[in-house]
């Protein structure tokens, strides 16, 4: 267990509302990532962080923003949710006491935008 | 990062070895081969990675051809719990840099049959 949790685990919201997903880790890992997973697409990287206040875009970053104000938390925000953002969101971590070459994934958040 | 090609699905009898192929003909000299798997509804799980030598751990073995254009993940004695989607990913190894990203394809769905 790499000490990674996601909250909420399930969320239903309406189009146009803001949504924030939280990823929390207890192992002081340097790197944190947000992925989304949709049928037929595998996992796609949204944003990642390589340190406190250091973030960068992934391959599907439009419509998403992130923040990392402390090592243990990485927040993913949908400023105005759309139905196309209905997905399962996974957070991942790497570095710290584990190999930089392994990523450990959280349990996922299932988001439904109506 | 180099692109990988995997069969969309495979079957394997319980107790037999499962051999999952991956083609990565455009791999460059500093790129490693990584394998992850994702059991239904869970986050992906790291299995193994290698550069050019064969690798083995408690989960699996990784066989990389001499020209490094393809590899095979071997689960020596597949069980029903090994039913999952297996992802082959090619990427430069990370040793603390800022580009520790994984690009997932659609993987191979391995169905272990009783």
Tab-separated table of C-alpha atoms in Angstrom:
chain	number	residue	atom	x	y	z
A	1	UNK	CA	0.000	0.000	0.000
A	2	UNK	CA	1.607	3.228	-1.176
A	3	UNK	CA	-0.621	5.392	1.040
A	4	UNK	CA	-2.587	7.081	-1.703
A	5	UNK	CA	-6.248	7.983	-1.390
A	6	UNK	CA	-8.719	9.798	-3.575
A	7	UNK	CA	-11.827	11.691	-2.629
A	8	UNK	CA	-14.623	11.579	-3.368
A	9	UNK	CA	-14.800	8.057	-4.769
A	10	UNK	CA	-18.025	8.756	-6.615
A	11	UNK	CA	-19.631	12.012	-7.647
A	12	UNK	CA	-22.608	13.019	-9.736
A	13	UNK	CA	-22.849	16.650	-10.745
A	14	UNK	CA	-24.555	18.845	-13.283
A	15	UNK	CA	-23.143	20.529	-16.342
A	16	UNK	CA	-21.612	23.896	-15.585
A	17	UNK	CA	-20.837	23.271	-11.927
A	18	UNK	CA	-17.288	23.359	-10.548
A	19	UNK	CA	-15.832	20.102	-9.278
A	20	UNK	CA	-12.655	19.440	-7.318
A	21	UNK	CA	-11.121	16.017	-6.873
A	22	UNK	CA	-8.498	15.414	-4.240
A	23	UNK	CA	-5.530	13.077	-4.237
A	24	UNK	CA	-3.764	12.597	-0.926
A	25	UNK	CA	-0.541	10.715	-0.230
A	26	UNK	CA	1.257	9.943	3.002
A	27	UNK	CA	4.667	8.859	1.664
A	28	UNK	CA	6.267	12.175	0.689
A	29	UNK	CA	6.431	11.239	-2.991
A	30	UNK	CA	7.749	13.958	-5.257
A	31	UNK	CA	5.654	13.240	-8.333
A	32	UNK	CA	1.871	13.164	-8.571
A	33	UNK	CA	-0.336	12.635	-11.627
A	34	UNK	CA	-3.932	12.828	-12.717
A	35	UNK	CA	-5.228	10.479	-15.422
A	36	UNK	CA	-8.646	9.906	-16.861
A	37	UNK	CA	-9.874	6.625	-18.254
A	38	UNK	CA	-12.598	6.217	-20.824
A	39	UNK	CA	-13.736	3.164	-22.776
A	40	UNK	CA	-11.520	2.562	-25.793
A	41	UNK	CA	-8.854	5.074	-24.721
A	42	UNK	CA	-6.883	3.450	-21.938
A	43	UNK	CA	-5.515	5.981	-19.441
A	44	UNK	CA	-4.687	9.497	-20.568
A	45	UNK	CA	-2.555	11.930	-18.601
A	46	UNK	CA	-4.289	15.200	-17.663
A	47	UNK	CA	-1.735	17.032	-15.526
A	48	UNK	CA	1.181	16.124	-13.356
A	49	UNK	CA	3.270	17.694	-10.616
A	50	UNK	CA	6.989	17.358	-9.968
A	51	UNK	CA	6.997	19.295	-6.712
A	52	UNK	CA	5.076	21.781	-4.602
A	53	UNK	CA	3.672	24.448	-6.932
A	54	UNK	CA	5.384	22.776	-9.902
A	55	UNK	CA	2.883	21.386	-12.385
A	56	UNK	CA	2.697	20.715	-16.093
A	57	UNK	CA	0.139	19.702	-18.683
A	58	UNK	CA	-0.448	16.218	-19.964
A	59	UNK	CA	-2.067	15.115	-23.198
A	60	UNK	CA	-5.690	16.013	-22.317
A	61	UNK	CA	-5.424	19.085	-20.101
A	62	UNK	CA	-8.100	21.317	-21.679
A	63	UNK	CA	-10.896	22.067	-19.217
A	64	UNK	CA	-8.834	21.041	-16.189
A	65	UNK	CA	-6.622	22.856	-13.733
A	66	UNK	CA	-4.516	21.543	-10.874
A	67	UNK	CA	-2.893	22.812	-7.744
A	68	UNK	CA	-0.336	21.471	-5.352
A	69	UNK	CA	0.221	23.717	-2.362
A	70	UNK	CA	1.740	20.984	-0.207
A	71	UNK	CA	3.531	17.746	-0.904
A	72	UNK	CA	0.726	15.443	0.154
A	73	UNK	CA	-2.193	16.907	-1.806
A	74	UNK	CA	-2.780	17.267	-5.534
A	75	UNK	CA	-6.110	18.778	-6.519
A	76	UNK	CA	-7.810	18.463	-9.897
A	77	UNK	CA	-10.446	21.081	-10.694
A	78	UNK	CA	-13.042	21.142	-13.406
A	79	UNK	CA	-13.994	24.821	-13.474
A	80	UNK	CA	-17.239	24.190	-15.349
A	81	UNK	CA	-17.972	20.505	-15.756
A	82	UNK	CA	-19.190	19.193	-19.098
A	83	UNK	CA	-20.687	15.830	-20.032
A	84	UNK	CA	-17.489	14.971	-21.927
A	85	UNK	CA	-15.675	14.987	-18.585
A	86	UNK	CA	-17.712	12.056	-17.338
A	87	UNK	CA	-14.968	9.546	-16.665
A	88	UNK	CA	-13.015	7.602	-14.094
A	89	UNK	CA	-10.154	9.663	-12.707
A	90	UNK	CA	-7.023	8.083	-11.303
A	91	UNK	CA	-4.319	9.730	-9.290
A	92	UNK	CA	-0.808	8.279	-9.259
A	93	UNK	CA	2.397	8.943	-7.359
A	94	UNK	CA	6.056	8.111	-7.795
A	95	UNK	CA	9.428	8.881	-6.230
A	96	UNK	CA	9.931	9.313	-2.513
A	97	UNK	CA	10.727	6.039	-0.772
A	98	UNK	CA	9.889	4.058	-3.902
A	99	UNK	CA	11.565	3.826	-7.246
A	100	UNK	CA	11.030	6.787	-9.548
A	101	UNK	CA	10.271	4.256	-12.244
A	102	UNK	CA	7.169	2.847	-10.613
A	103	UNK	CA	3.910	4.695	-10.406
A	104	UNK	CA	1.401	3.736	-7.756
A	105	UNK	CA	-2.222	4.399	-8.509
A	106	UNK	CA	-5.100	5.338	-6.285
A	107	UNK	CA	-8.486	3.592	-6.304
A	108	UNK	CA	-10.085	6.057	-8.711
A	109	UNK	CA	-12.957	8.543	-8.663
A	110	UNK	CA	-15.986	7.907	-10.822
A	111	UNK	CA	-17.393	11.245	-11.979
A	112	UNK	CA	-20.699	11.597	-13.790
A	113	UNK	CA	-21.664	14.936	-15.301
A	114	UNK	CA	-25.357	15.138	-16.205
B	1	UNK	CA	8.288	7.928	-26.523
B	2	UNK	CA	8.077	4.957	-28.854
B	3	UNK	CA	4.707	3.491	-29.775
B	4	UNK	CA	3.740	-0.039	-28.744
B	5	UNK	CA	1.440	-2.567	-30.378
B	6	UNK	CA	-0.369	-5.278	-28.417
B	7	UNK	CA	-3.102	-7.753	-29.319
B	8	UNK	CA	-6.455	-6.567	-27.981
B	9	UNK	CA	-7.247	-9.812	-26.193
B	10	UNK	CA	-5.868	-13.230	-25.251
B	11	UNK	CA	-7.078	-16.295	-23.397
B	12	UNK	CA	-5.080	-18.532	-21.104
B	13	UNK	CA	-5.974	-21.662	-19.154
B	14	UNK	CA	-5.622	-21.467	-15.388
B	15	UNK	CA	-2.304	-22.894	-14.219
B	16	UNK	CA	-0.641	-22.464	-17.591
B	17	UNK	CA	1.875	-19.819	-18.549
B	18	UNK	CA	0.477	-16.648	-20.070
B	19	UNK	CA	2.714	-15.067	-22.693
B	20	UNK	CA	1.760	-11.515	-23.615
B	21	UNK	CA	3.549	-10.020	-26.636
B	22	UNK	CA	4.382	-6.404	-27.334
B	23	UNK	CA	5.930	-4.838	-30.419
B	24	UNK	CA	7.957	-1.662	-30.074
B	25	UNK	CA	9.910	-1.482	-33.305
B	26	UNK	CA	10.773	2.238	-32.953
B	27	UNK	CA	12.266	1.934	-29.483
B	28	UNK	CA	15.386	3.998	-28.970
B	29	UNK	CA	18.514	3.050	-27.091
B	30	UNK	CA	17.653	4.795	-23.818
B	31	UNK	CA	14.046	3.649	-23.610
B	32	UNK	CA	12.897	0.965	-21.202
B	33	UNK	CA	9.968	-1.406	-21.555
B	34	UNK	CA	7.435	-1.223	-18.712
B	35	UNK	CA	4.484	-3.445	-17.978
B	36	UNK	CA	1.454	-2.517	-15.909
B	37	UNK	CA	-1.835	-4.268	-15.451
B	38	UNK	CA	-5.293	-3.125	-14.475
B	39	UNK	CA	-7.754	-5.427	-12.828
B	40	UNK	CA	-11.346	-4.436	-13.407
B	41	UNK	CA	-12.329	-1.161	-11.691
B	42	UNK	CA	-8.977	-0.815	-9.938
B	43	UNK	CA	-6.042	1.491	-10.572
B	44	UNK	CA	-3.179	0.145	-12.706
B	45	UNK	CA	-0.462	-1.868	-10.974
B	46	UNK	CA	3.226	-1.884	-11.851
B	47	UNK	CA	4.548	-5.313	-12.831
B	48	UNK	CA	8.081	-5.085	-14.184
B	49	UNK	CA	10.406	-3.120	-16.428
B	50	UNK	CA	13.641	-3.740	-18.316
B	51	UNK	CA	16.130	-2.309	-20.791
B	52	UNK	CA	17.695	-5.178	-22.705
B	53	UNK	CA	18.357	-8.014	-20.318
B	54	UNK	CA	15.632	-10.393	-19.284
B	55	UNK	CA	14.102	-9.533	-15.943
B	56	UNK	CA	12.223	-11.567	-13.361
B	57	UNK	CA	10.439	-10.678	-10.163
B	58	UNK	CA	7.849	-12.287	-7.944
B	59	UNK	CA	5.047	-11.418	-10.351
B	60	UNK	CA	6.410	-12.094	-13.828
B	61	UNK	CA	9.285	-12.411	-16.260
B	62	UNK	CA	10.108	-10.001	-19.044
B	63	UNK	CA	11.849	-11.277	-22.158
B	64	UNK	CA	13.209	-8.617	-24.527
B	65	UNK	CA	14.488	-9.642	-27.946
B	66	UNK	CA	18.090	-8.933	-28.804
B	67	UNK	CA	17.149	-6.169	-31.259
B	68	UNK	CA	14.770	-4.778	-28.588
B	69	UNK	CA	11.960	-4.404	-31.099
B	70	UNK	CA	9.626	-6.673	-29.181
B	71	UNK	CA	9.131	-8.177	-25.755
B	72	UNK	CA	7.039	-10.781	-23.965
B	73	UNK	CA	5.605	-10.647	-20.485
B	74	UNK	CA	5.321	-14.098	-18.954
B	75	UNK	CA	3.045	-14.994	-16.072
B	76	UNK	CA	4.385	-18.462	-15.238
B	77	UNK	CA	1.255	-19.942	-13.640
B	78	UNK	CA	-1.772	-17.844	-14.460
B	79	UNK	CA	-4.635	-17.738	-11.979
B	80	UNK	CA	-8.149	-16.350	-12.302
B	81	UNK	CA	-6.966	-13.274	-10.391
B	82	UNK	CA	-4.567	-12.489	-13.232
B	83	UNK	CA	-7.502	-11.641	-15.499
B	84	UNK	CA	-6.808	-7.996	-16.323
B	85	UNK	CA	-5.787	-5.546	-19.021
B	86	UNK	CA	-2.016	-5.586	-19.478
B	87	UNK	CA	-0.258	-2.478	-20.746
B	88	UNK	CA	3.133	-2.417	-22.408
B	89	UNK	CA	4.739	1.035	-22.252
B	90	UNK	CA	8.030	2.254	-23.642
B	91	UNK	CA	9.660	5.218	-21.957
B	92	UNK	CA	12.945	6.738	-20.979
B	93	UNK	CA	13.755	5.710	-17.415
B	94	UNK	CA	13.364	8.435	-14.866
B	95	UNK	CA	15.976	9.183	-12.233
B	96	UNK	CA	14.479	12.280	-10.708
B	97	UNK	CA	13.844	14.375	-13.800
B	98	UNK	CA	10.624	16.158	-14.613
B	99	UNK	CA	9.415	13.897	-17.415
B	100	UNK	CA	8.284	10.864	-15.449
B	101	UNK	CA	5.172	10.313	-17.526
B	102	UNK	CA	3.545	7.119	-18.723
B	103	UNK	CA	1.653	6.974	-22.005
B	104	UNK	CA	-0.883	4.159	-21.870
B	105	UNK	CA	-2.296	2.477	-24.947
B	106	UNK	CA	-5.343	0.222	-24.897
B	107	UNK	CA	-3.445	-2.873	-23.764
B	108	UNK	CA	-4.271	-6.580	-23.938
B	109	UNK	CA	-7.222	-8.031	-22.080
B	110	UNK	CA	-6.019	-11.341	-20.676
B	111	UNK	CA	-8.841	-13.688	-19.743
B	112	UNK	CA	-7.731	-16.620	-17.608
B	113	UNK	CA	-10.153	-19.491	-18.043
B	114	UNK	CA	-10.853	-22.107	-15.342
